[in-house]
Short mmCIF file of C-alpha atoms in Angstrom, two decimals:
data_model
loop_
_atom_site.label_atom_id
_atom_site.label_comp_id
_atom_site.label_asym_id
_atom_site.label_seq_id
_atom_site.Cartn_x
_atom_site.Cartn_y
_atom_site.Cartn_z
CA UNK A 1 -85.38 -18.19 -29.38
CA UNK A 2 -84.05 -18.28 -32.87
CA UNK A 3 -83.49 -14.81 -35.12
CA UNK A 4 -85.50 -15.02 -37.92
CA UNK A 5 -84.89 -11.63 -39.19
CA UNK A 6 -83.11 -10.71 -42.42
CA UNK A 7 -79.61 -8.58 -42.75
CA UNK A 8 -80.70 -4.88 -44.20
CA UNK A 9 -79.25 -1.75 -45.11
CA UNK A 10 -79.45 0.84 -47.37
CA UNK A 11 -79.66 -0.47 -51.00
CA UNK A 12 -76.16 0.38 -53.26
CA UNK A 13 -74.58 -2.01 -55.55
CA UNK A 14 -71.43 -2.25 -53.45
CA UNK A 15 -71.76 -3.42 -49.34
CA UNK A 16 -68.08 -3.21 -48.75
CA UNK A 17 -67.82 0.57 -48.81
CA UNK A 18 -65.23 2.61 -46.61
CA UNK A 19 -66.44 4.07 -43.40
CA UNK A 20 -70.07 4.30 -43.84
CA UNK A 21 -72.67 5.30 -41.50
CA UNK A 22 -76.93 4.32 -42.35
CA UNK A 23 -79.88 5.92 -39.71
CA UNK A 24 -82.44 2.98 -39.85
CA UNK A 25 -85.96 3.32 -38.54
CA UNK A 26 -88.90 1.42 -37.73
CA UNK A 27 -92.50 2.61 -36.53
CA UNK A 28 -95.53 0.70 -35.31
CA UNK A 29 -98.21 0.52 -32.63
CA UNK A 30 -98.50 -1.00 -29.45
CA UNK A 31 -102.08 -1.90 -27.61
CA UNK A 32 -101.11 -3.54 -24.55
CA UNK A 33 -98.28 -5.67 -23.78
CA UNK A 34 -96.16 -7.55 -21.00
CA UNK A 35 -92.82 -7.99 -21.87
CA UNK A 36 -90.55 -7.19 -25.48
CA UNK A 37 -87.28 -8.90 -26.16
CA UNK A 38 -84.56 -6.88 -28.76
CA UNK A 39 -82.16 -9.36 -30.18
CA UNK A 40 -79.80 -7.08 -32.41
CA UNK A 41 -76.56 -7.44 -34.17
CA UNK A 42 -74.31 -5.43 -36.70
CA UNK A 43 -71.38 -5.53 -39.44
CA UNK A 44 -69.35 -3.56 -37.65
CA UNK A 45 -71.04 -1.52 -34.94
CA UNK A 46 -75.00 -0.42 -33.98
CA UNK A 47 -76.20 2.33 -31.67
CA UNK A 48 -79.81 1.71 -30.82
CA UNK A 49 -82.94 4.18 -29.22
CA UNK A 50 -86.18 3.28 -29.02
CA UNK A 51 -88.61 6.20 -28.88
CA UNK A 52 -85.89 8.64 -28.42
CA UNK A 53 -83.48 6.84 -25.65
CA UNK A 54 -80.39 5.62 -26.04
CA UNK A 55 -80.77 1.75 -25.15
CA UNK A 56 -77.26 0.13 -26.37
CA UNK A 57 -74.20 -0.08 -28.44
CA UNK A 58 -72.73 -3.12 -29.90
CA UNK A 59 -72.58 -5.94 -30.79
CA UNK A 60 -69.44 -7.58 -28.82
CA UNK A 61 -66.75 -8.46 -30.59
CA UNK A 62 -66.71 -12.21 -32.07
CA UNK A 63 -65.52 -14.14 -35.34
CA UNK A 64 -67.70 -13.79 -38.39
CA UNK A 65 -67.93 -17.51 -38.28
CA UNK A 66 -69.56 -17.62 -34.71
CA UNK A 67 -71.19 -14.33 -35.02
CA UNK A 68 -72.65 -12.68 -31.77
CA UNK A 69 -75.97 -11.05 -31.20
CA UNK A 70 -77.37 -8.59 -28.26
CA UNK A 71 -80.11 -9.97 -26.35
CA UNK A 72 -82.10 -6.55 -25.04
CA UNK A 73 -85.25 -6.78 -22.58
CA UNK A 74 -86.59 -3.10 -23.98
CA UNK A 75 -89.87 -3.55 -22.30
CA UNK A 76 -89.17 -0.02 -20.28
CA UNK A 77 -88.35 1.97 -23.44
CA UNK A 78 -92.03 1.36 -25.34
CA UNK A 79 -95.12 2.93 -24.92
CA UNK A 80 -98.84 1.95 -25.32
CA UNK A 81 -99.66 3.80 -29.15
CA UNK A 82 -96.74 5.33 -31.59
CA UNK A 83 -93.55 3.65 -31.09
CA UNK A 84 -90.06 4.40 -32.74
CA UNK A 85 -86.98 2.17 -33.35
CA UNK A 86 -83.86 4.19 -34.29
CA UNK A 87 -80.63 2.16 -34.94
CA UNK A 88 -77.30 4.38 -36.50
CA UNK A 89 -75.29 1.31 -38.10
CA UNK A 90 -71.71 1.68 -38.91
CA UNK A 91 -69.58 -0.59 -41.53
CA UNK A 92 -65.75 -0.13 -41.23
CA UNK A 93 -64.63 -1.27 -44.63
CA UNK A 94 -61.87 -2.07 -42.77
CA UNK A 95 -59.98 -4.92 -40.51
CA UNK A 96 -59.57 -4.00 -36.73
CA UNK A 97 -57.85 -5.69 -34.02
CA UNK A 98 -61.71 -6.22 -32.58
CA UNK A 99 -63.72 -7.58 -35.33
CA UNK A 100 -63.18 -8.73 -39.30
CA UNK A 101 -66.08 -6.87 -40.94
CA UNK A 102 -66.84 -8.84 -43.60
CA UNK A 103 -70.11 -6.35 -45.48
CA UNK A 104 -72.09 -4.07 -44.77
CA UNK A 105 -75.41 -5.33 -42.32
CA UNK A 106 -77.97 -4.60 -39.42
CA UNK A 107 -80.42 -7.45 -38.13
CA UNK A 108 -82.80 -7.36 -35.99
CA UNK A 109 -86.09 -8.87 -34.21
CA UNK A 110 -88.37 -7.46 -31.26
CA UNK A 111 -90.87 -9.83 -29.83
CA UNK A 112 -93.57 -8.43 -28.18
CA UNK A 113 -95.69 -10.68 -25.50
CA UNK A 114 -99.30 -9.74 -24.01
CA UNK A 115 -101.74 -10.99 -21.63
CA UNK A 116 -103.29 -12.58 -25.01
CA UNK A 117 -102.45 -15.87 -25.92
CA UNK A 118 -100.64 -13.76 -29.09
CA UNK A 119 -97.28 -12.33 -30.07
CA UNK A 120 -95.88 -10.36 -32.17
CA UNK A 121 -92.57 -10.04 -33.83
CA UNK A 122 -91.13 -7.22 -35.58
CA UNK A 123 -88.17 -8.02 -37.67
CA UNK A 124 -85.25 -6.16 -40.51
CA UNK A 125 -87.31 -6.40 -43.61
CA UNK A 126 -88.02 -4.59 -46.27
CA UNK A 127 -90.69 -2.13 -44.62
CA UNK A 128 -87.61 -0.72 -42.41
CA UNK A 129 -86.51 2.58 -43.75
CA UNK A 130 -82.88 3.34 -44.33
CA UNK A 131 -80.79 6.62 -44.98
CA UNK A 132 -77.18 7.33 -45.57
CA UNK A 133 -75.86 9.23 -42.46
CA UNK A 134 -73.89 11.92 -44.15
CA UNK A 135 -73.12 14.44 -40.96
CA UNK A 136 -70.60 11.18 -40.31
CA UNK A 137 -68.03 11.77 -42.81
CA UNK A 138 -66.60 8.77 -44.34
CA UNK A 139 -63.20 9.85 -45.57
CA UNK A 140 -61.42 9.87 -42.10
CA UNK A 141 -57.86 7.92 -41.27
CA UNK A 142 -57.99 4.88 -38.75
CA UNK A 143 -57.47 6.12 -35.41
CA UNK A 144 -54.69 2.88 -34.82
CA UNK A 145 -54.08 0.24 -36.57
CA UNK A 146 -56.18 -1.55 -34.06
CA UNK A 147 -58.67 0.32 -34.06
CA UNK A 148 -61.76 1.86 -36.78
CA UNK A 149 -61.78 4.85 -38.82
CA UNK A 150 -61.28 8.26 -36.75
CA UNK A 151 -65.26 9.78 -36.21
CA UNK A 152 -65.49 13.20 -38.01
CA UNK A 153 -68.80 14.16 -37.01
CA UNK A 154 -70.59 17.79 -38.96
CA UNK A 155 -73.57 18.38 -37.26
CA UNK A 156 -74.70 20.96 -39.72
CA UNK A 157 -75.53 18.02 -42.29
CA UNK A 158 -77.52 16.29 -39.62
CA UNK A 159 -80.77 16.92 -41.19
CA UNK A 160 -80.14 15.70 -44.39
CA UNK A 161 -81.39 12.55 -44.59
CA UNK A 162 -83.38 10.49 -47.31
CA UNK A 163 -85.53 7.76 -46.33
CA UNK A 164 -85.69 4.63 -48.66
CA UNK A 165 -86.92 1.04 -48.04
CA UNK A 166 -84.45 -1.30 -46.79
CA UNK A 167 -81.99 -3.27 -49.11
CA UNK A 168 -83.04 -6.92 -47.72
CA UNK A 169 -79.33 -8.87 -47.71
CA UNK A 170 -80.23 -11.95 -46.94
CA UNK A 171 -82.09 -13.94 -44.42
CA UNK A 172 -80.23 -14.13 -40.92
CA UNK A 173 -78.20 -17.40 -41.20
CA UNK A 174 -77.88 -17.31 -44.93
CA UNK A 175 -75.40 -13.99 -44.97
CA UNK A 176 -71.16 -14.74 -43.70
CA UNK A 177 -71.98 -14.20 -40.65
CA UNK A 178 -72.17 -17.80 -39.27
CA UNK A 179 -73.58 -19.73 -36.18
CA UNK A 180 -75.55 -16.94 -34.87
CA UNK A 181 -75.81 -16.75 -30.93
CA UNK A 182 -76.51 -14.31 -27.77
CA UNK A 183 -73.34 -12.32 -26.63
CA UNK A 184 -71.36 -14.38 -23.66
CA UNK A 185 -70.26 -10.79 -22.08
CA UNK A 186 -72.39 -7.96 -20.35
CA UNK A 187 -73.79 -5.03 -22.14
CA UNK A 188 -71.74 -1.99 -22.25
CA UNK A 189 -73.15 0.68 -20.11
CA UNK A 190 -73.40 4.22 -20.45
CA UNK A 191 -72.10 7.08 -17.92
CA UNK A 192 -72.88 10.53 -18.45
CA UNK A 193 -70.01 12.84 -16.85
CA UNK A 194 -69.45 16.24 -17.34
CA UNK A 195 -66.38 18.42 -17.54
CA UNK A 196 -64.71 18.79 -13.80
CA UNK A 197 -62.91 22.46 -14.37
CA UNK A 198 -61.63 25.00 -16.79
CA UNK A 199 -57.87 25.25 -16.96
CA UNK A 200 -57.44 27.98 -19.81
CA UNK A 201 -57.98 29.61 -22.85
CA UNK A 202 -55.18 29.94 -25.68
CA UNK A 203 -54.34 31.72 -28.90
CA UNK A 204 -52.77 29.20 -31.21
CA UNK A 205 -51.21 29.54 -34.28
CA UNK A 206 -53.63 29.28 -37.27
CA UNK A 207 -51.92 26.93 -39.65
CA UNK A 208 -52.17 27.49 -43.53
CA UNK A 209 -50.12 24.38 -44.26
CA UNK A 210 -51.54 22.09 -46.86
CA UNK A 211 -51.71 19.18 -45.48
CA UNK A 212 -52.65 15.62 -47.39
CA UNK A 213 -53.15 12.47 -45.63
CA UNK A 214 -53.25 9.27 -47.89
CA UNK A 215 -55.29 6.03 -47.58
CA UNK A 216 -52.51 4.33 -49.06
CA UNK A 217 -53.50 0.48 -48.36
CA UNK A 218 -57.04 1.13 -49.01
CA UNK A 219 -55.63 2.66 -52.99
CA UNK A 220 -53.10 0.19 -53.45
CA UNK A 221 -55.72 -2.08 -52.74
CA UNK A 222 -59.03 -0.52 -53.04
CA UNK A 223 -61.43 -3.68 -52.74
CA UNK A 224 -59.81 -5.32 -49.80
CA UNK A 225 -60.70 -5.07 -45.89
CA UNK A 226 -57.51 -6.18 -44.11
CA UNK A 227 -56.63 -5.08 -41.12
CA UNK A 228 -52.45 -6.34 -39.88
CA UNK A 229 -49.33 -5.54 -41.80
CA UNK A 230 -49.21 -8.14 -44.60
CA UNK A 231 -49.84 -6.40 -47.43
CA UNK A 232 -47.68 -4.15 -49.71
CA UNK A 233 -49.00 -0.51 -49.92
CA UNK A 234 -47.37 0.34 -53.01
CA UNK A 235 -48.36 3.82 -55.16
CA UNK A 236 -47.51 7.38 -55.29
CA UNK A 237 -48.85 11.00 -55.85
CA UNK A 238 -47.67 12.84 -58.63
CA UNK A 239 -48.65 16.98 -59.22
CA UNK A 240 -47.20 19.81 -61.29
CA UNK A 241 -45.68 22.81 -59.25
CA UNK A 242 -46.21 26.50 -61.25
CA UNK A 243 -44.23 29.04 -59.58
CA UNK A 244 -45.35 32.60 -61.06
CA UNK A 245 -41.78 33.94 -59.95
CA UNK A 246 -38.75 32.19 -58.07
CA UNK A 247 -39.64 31.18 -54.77
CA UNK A 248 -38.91 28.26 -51.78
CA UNK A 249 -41.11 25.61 -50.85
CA UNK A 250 -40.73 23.68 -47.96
CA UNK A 251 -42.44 20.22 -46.94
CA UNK A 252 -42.64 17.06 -44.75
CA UNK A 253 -43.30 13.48 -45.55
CA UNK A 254 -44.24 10.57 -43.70
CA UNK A 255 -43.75 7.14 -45.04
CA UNK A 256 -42.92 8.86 -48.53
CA UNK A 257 -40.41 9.82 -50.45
CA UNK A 258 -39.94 13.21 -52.43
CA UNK A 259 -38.59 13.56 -55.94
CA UNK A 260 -38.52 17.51 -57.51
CA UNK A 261 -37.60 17.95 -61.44
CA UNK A 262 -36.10 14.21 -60.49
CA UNK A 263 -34.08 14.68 -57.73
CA UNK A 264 -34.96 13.24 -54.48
CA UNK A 265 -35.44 16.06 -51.54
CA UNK A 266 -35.05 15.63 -48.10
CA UNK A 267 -37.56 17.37 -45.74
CA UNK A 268 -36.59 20.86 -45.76
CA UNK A 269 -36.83 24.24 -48.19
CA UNK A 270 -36.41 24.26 -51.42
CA UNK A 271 -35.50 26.45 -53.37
CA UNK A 272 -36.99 26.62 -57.02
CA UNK A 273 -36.75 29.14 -60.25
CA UNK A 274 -40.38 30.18 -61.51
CA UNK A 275 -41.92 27.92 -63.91
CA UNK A 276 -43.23 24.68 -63.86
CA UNK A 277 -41.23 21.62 -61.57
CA UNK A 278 -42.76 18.05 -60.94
CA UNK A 279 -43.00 16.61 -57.70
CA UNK A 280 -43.61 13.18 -57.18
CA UNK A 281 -43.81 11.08 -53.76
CA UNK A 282 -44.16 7.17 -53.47
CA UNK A 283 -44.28 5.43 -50.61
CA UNK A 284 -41.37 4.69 -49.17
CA UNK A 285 -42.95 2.60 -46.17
CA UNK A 286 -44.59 0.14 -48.06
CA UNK A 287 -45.00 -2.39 -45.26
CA UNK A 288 -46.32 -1.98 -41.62
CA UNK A 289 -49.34 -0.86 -39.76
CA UNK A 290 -49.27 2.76 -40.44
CA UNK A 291 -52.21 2.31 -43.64
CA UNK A 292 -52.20 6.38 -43.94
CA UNK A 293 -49.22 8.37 -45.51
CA UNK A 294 -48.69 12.28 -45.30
CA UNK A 295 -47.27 15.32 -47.19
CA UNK A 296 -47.20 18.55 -45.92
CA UNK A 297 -46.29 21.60 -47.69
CA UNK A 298 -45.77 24.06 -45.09
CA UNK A 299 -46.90 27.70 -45.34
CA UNK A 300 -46.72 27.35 -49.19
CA UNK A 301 -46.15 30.74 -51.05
CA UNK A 302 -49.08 32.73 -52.84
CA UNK A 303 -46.87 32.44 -55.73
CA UNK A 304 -46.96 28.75 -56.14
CA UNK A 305 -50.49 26.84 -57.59
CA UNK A 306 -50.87 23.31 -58.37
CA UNK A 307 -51.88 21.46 -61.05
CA UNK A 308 -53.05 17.85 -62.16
CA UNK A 309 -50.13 16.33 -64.90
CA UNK A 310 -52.29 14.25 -66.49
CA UNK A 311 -55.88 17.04 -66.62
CA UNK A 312 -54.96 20.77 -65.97
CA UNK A 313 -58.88 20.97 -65.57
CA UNK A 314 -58.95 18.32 -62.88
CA UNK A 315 -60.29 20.15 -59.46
CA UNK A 316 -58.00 17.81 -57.62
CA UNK A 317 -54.26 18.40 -59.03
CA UNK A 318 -53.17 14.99 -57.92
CA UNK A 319 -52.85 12.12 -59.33
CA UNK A 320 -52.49 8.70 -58.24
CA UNK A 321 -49.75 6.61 -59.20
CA UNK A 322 -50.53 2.65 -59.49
CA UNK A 323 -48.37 -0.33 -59.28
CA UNK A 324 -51.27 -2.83 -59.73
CA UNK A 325 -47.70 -5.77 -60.28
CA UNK A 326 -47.11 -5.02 -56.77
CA UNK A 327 -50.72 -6.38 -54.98
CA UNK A 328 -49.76 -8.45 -52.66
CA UNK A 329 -51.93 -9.41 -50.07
CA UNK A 330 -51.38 -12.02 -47.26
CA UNK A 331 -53.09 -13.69 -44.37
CA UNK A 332 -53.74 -11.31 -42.04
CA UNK A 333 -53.34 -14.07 -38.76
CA UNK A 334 -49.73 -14.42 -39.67
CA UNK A 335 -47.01 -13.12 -38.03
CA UNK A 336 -43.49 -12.18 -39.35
CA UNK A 337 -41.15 -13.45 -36.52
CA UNK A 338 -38.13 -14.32 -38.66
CA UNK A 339 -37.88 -12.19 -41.32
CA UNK A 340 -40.65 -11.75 -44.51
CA UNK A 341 -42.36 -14.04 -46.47
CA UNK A 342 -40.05 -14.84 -50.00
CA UNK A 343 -42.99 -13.05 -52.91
CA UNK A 344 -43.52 -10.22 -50.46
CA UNK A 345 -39.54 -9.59 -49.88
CA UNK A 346 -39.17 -10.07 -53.65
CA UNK A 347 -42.09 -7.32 -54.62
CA UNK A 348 -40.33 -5.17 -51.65
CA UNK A 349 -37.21 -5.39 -53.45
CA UNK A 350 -38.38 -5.18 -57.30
CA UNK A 351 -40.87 -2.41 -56.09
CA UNK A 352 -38.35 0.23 -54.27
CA UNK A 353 -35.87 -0.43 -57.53
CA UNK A 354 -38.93 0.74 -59.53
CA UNK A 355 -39.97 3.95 -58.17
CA UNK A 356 -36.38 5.20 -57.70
CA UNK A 357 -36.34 5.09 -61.65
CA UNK A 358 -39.33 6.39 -61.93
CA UNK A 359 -38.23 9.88 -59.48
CA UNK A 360 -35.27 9.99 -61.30
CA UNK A 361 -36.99 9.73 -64.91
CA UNK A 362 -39.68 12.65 -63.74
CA UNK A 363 -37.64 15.70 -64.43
CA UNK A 364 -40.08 17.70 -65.87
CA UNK A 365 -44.06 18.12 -66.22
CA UNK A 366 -43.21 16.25 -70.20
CA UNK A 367 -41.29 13.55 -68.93
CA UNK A 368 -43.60 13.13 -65.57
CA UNK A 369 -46.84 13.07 -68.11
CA UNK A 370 -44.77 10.05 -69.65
CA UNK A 371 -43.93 8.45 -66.46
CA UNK A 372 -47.73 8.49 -65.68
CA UNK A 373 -49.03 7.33 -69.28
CA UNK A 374 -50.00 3.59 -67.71
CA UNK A 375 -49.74 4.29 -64.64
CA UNK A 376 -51.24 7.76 -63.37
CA UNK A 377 -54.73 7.51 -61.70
CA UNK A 378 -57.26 11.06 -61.88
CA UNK A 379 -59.33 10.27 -58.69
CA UNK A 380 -61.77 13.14 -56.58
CA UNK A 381 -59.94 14.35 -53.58
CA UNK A 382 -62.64 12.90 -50.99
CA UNK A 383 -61.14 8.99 -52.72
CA UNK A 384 -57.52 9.71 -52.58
CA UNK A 385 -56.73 11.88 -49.39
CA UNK A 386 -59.09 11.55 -45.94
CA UNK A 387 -60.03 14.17 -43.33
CA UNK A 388 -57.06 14.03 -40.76
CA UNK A 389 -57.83 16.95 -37.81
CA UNK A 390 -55.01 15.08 -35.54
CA UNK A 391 -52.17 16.27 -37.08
CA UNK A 392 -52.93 20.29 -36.32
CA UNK A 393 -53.19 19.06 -32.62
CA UNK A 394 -49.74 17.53 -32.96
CA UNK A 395 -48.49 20.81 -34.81
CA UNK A 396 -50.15 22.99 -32.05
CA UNK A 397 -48.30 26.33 -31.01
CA UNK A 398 -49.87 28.02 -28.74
CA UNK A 399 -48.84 31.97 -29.34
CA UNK A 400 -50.91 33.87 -26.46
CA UNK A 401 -53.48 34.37 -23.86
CA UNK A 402 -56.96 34.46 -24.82
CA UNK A 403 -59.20 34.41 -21.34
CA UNK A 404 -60.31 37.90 -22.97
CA UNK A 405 -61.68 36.09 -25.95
CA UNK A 406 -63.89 33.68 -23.60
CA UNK A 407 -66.83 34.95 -21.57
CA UNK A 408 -68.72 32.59 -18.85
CA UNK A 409 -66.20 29.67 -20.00
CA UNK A 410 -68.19 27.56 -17.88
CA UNK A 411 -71.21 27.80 -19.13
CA UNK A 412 -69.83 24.42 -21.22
CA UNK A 413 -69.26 22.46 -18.28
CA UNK A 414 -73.10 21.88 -17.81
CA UNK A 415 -76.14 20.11 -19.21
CA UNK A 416 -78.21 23.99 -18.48
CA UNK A 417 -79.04 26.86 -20.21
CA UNK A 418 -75.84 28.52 -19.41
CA UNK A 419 -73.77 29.37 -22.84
CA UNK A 420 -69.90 29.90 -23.32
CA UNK A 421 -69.40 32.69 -25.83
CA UNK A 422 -66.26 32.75 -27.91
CA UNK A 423 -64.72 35.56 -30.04
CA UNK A 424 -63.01 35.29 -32.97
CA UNK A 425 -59.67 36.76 -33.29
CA UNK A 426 -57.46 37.29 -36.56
CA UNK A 427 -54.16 36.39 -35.28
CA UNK A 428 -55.24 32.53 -34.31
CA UNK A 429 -57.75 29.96 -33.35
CA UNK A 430 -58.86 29.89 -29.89
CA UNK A 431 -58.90 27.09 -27.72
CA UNK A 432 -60.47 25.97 -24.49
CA UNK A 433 -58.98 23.54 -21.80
CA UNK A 434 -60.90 21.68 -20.25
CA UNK A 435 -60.46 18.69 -17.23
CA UNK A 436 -62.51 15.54 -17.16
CA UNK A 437 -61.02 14.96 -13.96
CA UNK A 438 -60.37 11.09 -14.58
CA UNK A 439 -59.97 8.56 -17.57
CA UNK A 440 -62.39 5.56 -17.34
#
């Protein structure tokens, strides 16, 4: 049977966005019925219940020009009466090794047969309601470079949904996705498992680093969904350090390189009079598959505040520094095997000269306000810097026992009533090992 539904999702004026996560819903009523058929599909990734049960993820993998669709007999999950499709739809903004998300888009079409020489189909239109998801944050780093963006899940803003009709797209073989047909792979399944023992309970080290991790691709280039290592992440971030008295400052970079009062520092302390510096860092590793840069100041002193160069008032007090000559962009199917390509070696090279004169020319807050006259971008922190939680895990000192923290630590381990209680303590966070057993 053909789809004949129409690609929805929530209505905004831009269906390319970063990360984002819709809650789409569709009621109706059943009399009586023999058999219902789910065909379903998604730009980038769908989790579907009916009537409160999980039913399936997907869609598989394919290429947007022989897109795939899920073929679902969901007779079990409906009911004679009320009846409740839930689908949580997920655009990546962003190439993978699995898919090329081209825009934001859910379809889907349940026919419904009877006794009765009628059917009934219920297709994505516009009498679908659709809400942004926000308990999924969107401002998360990829978790690889093959992979999608990490899932930074805050249950508290679970609840806060708003209902609006769907944003019709386009009918289903009018949108990019071409040559629509079933999956040619099983369903995923689902396993429920449950933790297999406790190991221990530790004290670690409560970290009061600050900590920025960069979408650098995704600024350099902030309309483009790529996903290999062909384009040229080129850009910098640029703040004002006020010490209130002398004091040292110490910090690590990755894939960027530090200039203070226009001298380039390697990771390690520094040691600085009170009064204003500048500190600038461009990236340094322009090219390659890490997409997400990071500076750390670590264990900064009370004495030392930040501030935007270009807007004192500015909540965030860093700016973005552009280098909109150096966009390029290439095919993300090719390979470099011998060497780069001649333009992107050429911006590589013009590029690096660039912001070495530009760390060098920054030698105060003046002269970095002048460095930053064309080029300096004021952006909120949720657009230039994403939630990264892996880096404390690969910082992770553990400093002491904390069993007496923990009581019934087991009470986790179980789908039951049973409850793990935890206790605070001021010296460090405290944090429970568990073991799965196995890794499917």
């Amino acid at each position: 049977m053909k789809v004949n539904g129409n690609w929805i999702w929530k209505r905004q004026s831009d269906y390319t966005l970063y990360n984002q996560t819709v809650i789409a819903c569709k009621t109706f009523e059943l009399s009586a019925f023999t058999r219902a058929v789910l065909r379903i599909t998604a730009d980038s990734f769908y989790r579907l219940f009916i009537n409160g049960q999980w039913v399936s993820d997907g869609p598989a993998r394919a290429w947007p020009e022989h897109y795939q669709y899920d073929v679902i007999d969901v007779t079990s999950y409906l009911q004679i009466g009320d009846n409740e499709i839930r689908i949580i739809g997920k655009h990546w903004g962003v190439g993978t090794f699995h898919q090329v998300p081209k825009q934001a888009g859910l379809l889907a079409q349940l026919d419904i047969e009877s006794n009765s020489s009628q059917s009934l189909s219920i297709v994505t239109d516009d009498s679908w309601l659709v809400a942004e998801a926000e308990a999924w944050l969107r401002n998360t780093p990829k978790v690889s470079i093959q992979m999608e963006p990490q899932e930074y899940y805050d249950a508290r803003l679970e609840a806060d949904l708003a209902f609006e009709p769907a944003a019709v797209l386009c009918q289903a073989h009018e949108g990019p996705w071409q040559d629509l047909h079933p999956r040619d792979v099983a369903l995923l399944t689902r396993e429920p498992t449950h933790f297999r023992g406790f190991r221990e309970a530790n004290l670690v080290r409560r970290r009061d680093d600050l900590y920025l991790c960069v979408p650098a691709a995704r600024l350099a280039h902030p309309s483009l969904i790529e996903a290999n290592h062909n384009v040229l992440q080129a850009g910098g971030l640029a703040t004002v350090l006020e010490f209130e008295e002398p004091a040292t400052i110490q910090f690590m970079a990755e894939g960027l390189t530090v200039w203070i009062d226009g001298e380039p520092r390697a990771q390690g302390p520094v040691a600085l009079d009170s009064g204003a510096h500048s500190m600038v860092a461009f990236v340094t590793e322009v090219i390659g598959h890490r997409k997400e840069k990071a500076l750390r100041l670590i264990d900064p002193p009370a004495c030392v505040h930040l501030v935007n160069p270009l807007d004192p008032e500015q909540d965030n007090p860093w700016c973005w520094v552009a280098f909109p000559e150096f966009d390029y962009a290439g095919d993300d199917l090719r390979w470099f095997r011998h060497g780069l390509p001649e333009p992107l070696e050429e911006q590589l090279d013009a590029y690096l000269e660039q912001i070495n004169e530009l760390g060098v020319a920054a030698k105060d807050p003046a002269t970095l306000r002048s460095v930053l006259e064309e080029r300096g971008r004021c952006y909120p922190r949720e657009q230039m810097f994403v939630e990264d939680t892996h880096w404390l895990f690969l910082q992770r000192e553990v400093i002491g026992n904390a069993a007496a923290l923990v009581s019934n630590p087991a009470g986790l381990m179980y789908d039951n009533a049973e409850v793990t209680t935890v206790m605070p303590s001021p010296d460090g966070d405290v944090e429970l090992v568990y073991d799965l057993g196995e890794q499917q």
